[in-house]
PDB file of C-alpha atoms in Angstrom:
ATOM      1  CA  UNK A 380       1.925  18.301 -14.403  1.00 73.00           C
ATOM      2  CA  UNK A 381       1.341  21.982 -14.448  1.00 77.00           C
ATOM      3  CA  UNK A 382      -0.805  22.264 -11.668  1.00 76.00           C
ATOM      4  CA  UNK A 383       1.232  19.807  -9.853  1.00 76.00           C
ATOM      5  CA  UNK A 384       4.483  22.134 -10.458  1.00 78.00           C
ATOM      6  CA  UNK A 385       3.364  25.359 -10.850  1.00 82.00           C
ATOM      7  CA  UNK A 386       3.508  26.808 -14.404  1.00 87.00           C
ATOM      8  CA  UNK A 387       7.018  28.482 -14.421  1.00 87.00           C
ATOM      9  CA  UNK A 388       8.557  25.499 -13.429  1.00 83.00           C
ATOM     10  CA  UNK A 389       6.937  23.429 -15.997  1.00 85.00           C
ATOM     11  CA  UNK A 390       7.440  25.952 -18.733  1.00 89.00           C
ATOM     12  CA  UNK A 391      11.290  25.699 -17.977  1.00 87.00           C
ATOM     13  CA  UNK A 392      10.743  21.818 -18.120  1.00 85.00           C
ATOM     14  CA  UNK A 393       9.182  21.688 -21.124  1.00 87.00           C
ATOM     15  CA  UNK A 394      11.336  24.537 -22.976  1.00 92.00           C
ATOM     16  CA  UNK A 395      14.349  23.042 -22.301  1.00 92.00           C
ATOM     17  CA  UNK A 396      13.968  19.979 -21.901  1.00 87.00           C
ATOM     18  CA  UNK A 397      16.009  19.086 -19.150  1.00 82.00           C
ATOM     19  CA  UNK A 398      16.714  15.770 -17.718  1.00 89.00           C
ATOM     20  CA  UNK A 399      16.603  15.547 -14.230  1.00 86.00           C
ATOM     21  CA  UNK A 400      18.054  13.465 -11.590  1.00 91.00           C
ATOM     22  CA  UNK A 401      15.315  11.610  -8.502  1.00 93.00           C
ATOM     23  CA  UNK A 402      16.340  14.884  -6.220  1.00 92.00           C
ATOM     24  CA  UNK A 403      15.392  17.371  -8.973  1.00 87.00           C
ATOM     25  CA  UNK A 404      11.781  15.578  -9.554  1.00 88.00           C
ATOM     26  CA  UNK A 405      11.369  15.953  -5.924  1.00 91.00           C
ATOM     27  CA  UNK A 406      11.988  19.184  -5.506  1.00 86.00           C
ATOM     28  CA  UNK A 407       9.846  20.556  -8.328  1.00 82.00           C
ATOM     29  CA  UNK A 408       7.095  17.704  -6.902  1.00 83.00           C
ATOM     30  CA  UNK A 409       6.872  15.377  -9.774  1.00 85.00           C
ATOM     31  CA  UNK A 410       7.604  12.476  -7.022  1.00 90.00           C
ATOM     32  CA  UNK A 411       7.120  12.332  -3.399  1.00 92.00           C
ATOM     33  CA  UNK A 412       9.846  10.488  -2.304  1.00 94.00           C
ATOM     34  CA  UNK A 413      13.057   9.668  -2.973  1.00 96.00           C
ATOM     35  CA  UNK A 414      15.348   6.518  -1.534  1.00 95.00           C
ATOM     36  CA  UNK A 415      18.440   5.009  -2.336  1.00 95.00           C
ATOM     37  CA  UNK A 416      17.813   1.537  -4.294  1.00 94.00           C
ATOM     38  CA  UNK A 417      19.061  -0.561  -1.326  1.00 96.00           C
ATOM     39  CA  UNK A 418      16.365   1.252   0.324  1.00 96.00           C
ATOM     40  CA  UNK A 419      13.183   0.707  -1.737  1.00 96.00           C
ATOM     41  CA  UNK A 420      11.017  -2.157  -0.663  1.00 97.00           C
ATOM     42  CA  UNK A 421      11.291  -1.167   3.255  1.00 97.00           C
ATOM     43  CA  UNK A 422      10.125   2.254   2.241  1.00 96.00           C
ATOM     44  CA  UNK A 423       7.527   0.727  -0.376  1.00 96.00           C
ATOM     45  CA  UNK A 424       6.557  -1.533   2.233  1.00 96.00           C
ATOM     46  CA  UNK A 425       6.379   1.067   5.077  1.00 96.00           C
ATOM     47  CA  UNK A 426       3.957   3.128   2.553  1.00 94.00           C
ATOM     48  CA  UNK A 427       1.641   0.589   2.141  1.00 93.00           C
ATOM     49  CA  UNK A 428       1.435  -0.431   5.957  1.00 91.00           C
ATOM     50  CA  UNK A 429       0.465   3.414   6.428  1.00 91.00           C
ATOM     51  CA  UNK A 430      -2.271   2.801   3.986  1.00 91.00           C
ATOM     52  CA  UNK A 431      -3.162  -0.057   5.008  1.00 89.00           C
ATOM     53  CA  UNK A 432      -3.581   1.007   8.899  1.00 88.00           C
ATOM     54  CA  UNK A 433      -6.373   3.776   7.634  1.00 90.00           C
ATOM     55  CA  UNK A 434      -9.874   2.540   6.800  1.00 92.00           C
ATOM     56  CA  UNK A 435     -10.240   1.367   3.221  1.00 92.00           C
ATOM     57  CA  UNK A 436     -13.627   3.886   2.921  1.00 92.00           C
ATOM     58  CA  UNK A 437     -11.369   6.837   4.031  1.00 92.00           C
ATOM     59  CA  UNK A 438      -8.890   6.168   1.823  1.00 94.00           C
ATOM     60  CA  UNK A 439     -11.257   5.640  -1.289  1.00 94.00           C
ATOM     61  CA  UNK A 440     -12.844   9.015  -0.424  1.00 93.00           C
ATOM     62  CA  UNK A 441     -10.001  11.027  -0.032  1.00 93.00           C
ATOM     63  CA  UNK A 442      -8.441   9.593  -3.510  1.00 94.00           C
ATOM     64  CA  UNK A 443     -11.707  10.711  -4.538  1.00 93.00           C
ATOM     65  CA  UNK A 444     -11.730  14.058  -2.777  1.00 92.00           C
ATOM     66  CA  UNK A 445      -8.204  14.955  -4.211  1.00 91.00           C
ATOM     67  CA  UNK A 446      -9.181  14.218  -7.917  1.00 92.00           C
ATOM     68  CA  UNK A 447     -12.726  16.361  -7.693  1.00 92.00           C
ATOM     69  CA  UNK A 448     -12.283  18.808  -5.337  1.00 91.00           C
ATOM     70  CA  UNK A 449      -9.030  21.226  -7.694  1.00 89.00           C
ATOM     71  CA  UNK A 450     -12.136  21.717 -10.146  1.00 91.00           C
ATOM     72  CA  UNK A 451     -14.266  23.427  -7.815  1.00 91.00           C
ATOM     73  CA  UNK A 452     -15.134  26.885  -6.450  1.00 92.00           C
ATOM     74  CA  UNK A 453     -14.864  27.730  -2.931  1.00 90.00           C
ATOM     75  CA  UNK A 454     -18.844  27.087  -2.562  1.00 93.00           C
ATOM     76  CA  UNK A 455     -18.994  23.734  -4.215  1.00 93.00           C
ATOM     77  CA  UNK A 456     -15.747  22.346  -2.576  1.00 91.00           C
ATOM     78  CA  UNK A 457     -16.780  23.390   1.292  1.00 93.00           C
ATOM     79  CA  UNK A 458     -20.210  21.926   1.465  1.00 94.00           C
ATOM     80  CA  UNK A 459     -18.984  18.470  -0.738  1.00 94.00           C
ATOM     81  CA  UNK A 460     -16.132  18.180   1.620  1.00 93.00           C
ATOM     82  CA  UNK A 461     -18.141  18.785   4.547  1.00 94.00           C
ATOM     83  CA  UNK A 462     -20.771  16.080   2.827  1.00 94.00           C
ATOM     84  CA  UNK A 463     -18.305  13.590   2.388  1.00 92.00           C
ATOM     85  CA  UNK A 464     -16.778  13.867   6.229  1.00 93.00           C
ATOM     86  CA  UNK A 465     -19.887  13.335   7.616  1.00 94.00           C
ATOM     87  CA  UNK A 466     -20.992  10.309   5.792  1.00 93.00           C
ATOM     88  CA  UNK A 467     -17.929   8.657   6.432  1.00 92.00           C
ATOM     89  CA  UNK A 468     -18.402   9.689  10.457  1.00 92.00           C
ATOM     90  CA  UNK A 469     -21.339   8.066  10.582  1.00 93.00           C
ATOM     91  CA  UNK A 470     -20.701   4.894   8.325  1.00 93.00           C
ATOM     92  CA  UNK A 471     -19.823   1.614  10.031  1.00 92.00           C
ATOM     93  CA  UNK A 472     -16.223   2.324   9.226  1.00 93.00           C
ATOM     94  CA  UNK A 473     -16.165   5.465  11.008  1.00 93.00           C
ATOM     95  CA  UNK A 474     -17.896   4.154  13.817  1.00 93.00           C
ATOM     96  CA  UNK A 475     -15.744   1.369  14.413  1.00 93.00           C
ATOM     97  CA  UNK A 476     -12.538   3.996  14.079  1.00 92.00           C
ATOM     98  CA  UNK A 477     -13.941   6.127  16.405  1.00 93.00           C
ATOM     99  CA  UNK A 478     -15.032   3.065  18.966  1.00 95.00           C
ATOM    100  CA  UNK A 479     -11.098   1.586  18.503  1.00 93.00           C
ATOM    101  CA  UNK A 480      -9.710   5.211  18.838  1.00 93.00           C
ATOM    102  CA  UNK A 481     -11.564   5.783  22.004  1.00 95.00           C
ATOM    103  CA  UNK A 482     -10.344   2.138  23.101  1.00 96.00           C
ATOM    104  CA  UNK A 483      -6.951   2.236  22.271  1.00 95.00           C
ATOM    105  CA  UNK A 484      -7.319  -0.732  19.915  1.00 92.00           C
ATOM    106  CA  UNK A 485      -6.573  -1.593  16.281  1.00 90.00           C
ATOM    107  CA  UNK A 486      -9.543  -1.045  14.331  1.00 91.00           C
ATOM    108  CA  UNK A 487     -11.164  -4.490  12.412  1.00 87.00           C
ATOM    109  CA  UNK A 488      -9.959  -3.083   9.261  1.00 83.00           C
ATOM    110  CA  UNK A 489      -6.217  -3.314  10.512  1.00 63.00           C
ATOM    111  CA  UNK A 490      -3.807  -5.822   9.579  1.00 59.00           C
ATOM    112  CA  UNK A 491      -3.432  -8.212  12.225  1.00 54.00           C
ATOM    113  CA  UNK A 492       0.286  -9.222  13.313  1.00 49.00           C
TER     114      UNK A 492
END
């Protein structure tokens, strides 16, 4: 939560102990987003068809990316990331993104209509 926050907001948090409405959690980043109720499963669902639509590889490497990459230095995290991008270029799933990119298509992975 700290490094999420920063550490003065958090210490205020956790000093006070302040309860805080949906907007207030966004602002200090504790949630990404915020709808009205009425408004939940069309935004849910709109989320997931955004995941969905990337390739399930790419996805699975940037979850891991984002939980490994805070606890490195400078010189581990460039040449992992740089590691990482290129296996993922040349895997089957990044050749068939690239191939449906080029041909304005939907890539196999996509959820067909």
């Amino acid at each position: 939560m700290i490094r999420k926050m920063g550490e003065g907001k958090a210490r205020e948090l956790f000093i006070t102990g302040e309860r805080m409405t949906a907007e207030r959690a966004h602002e200090v980043g504790l949630v990404n987003h915020v709808v009205d109720d009425d408004a939940l499963d069309a935004a849910v669902a709109h989320l997931v068809e955004t995941i969905l639509s990337s390739g399930p590889e790419a996805v699975a490497m940037a979850k891991k990316l984002v939980s490994e990459v805070p606890a490195m230095t400078p010189e581990q995290f460039k040449p992992y990331t740089a590691e990482m991008i290129a296996r993922l270029r040349i895997s089957d799933e990044g050749q068939e993104g690239m191939d449906a990119f080029l041909n304005k298509r939907p890539p196999r992975w996509a959820k067909k209509e």
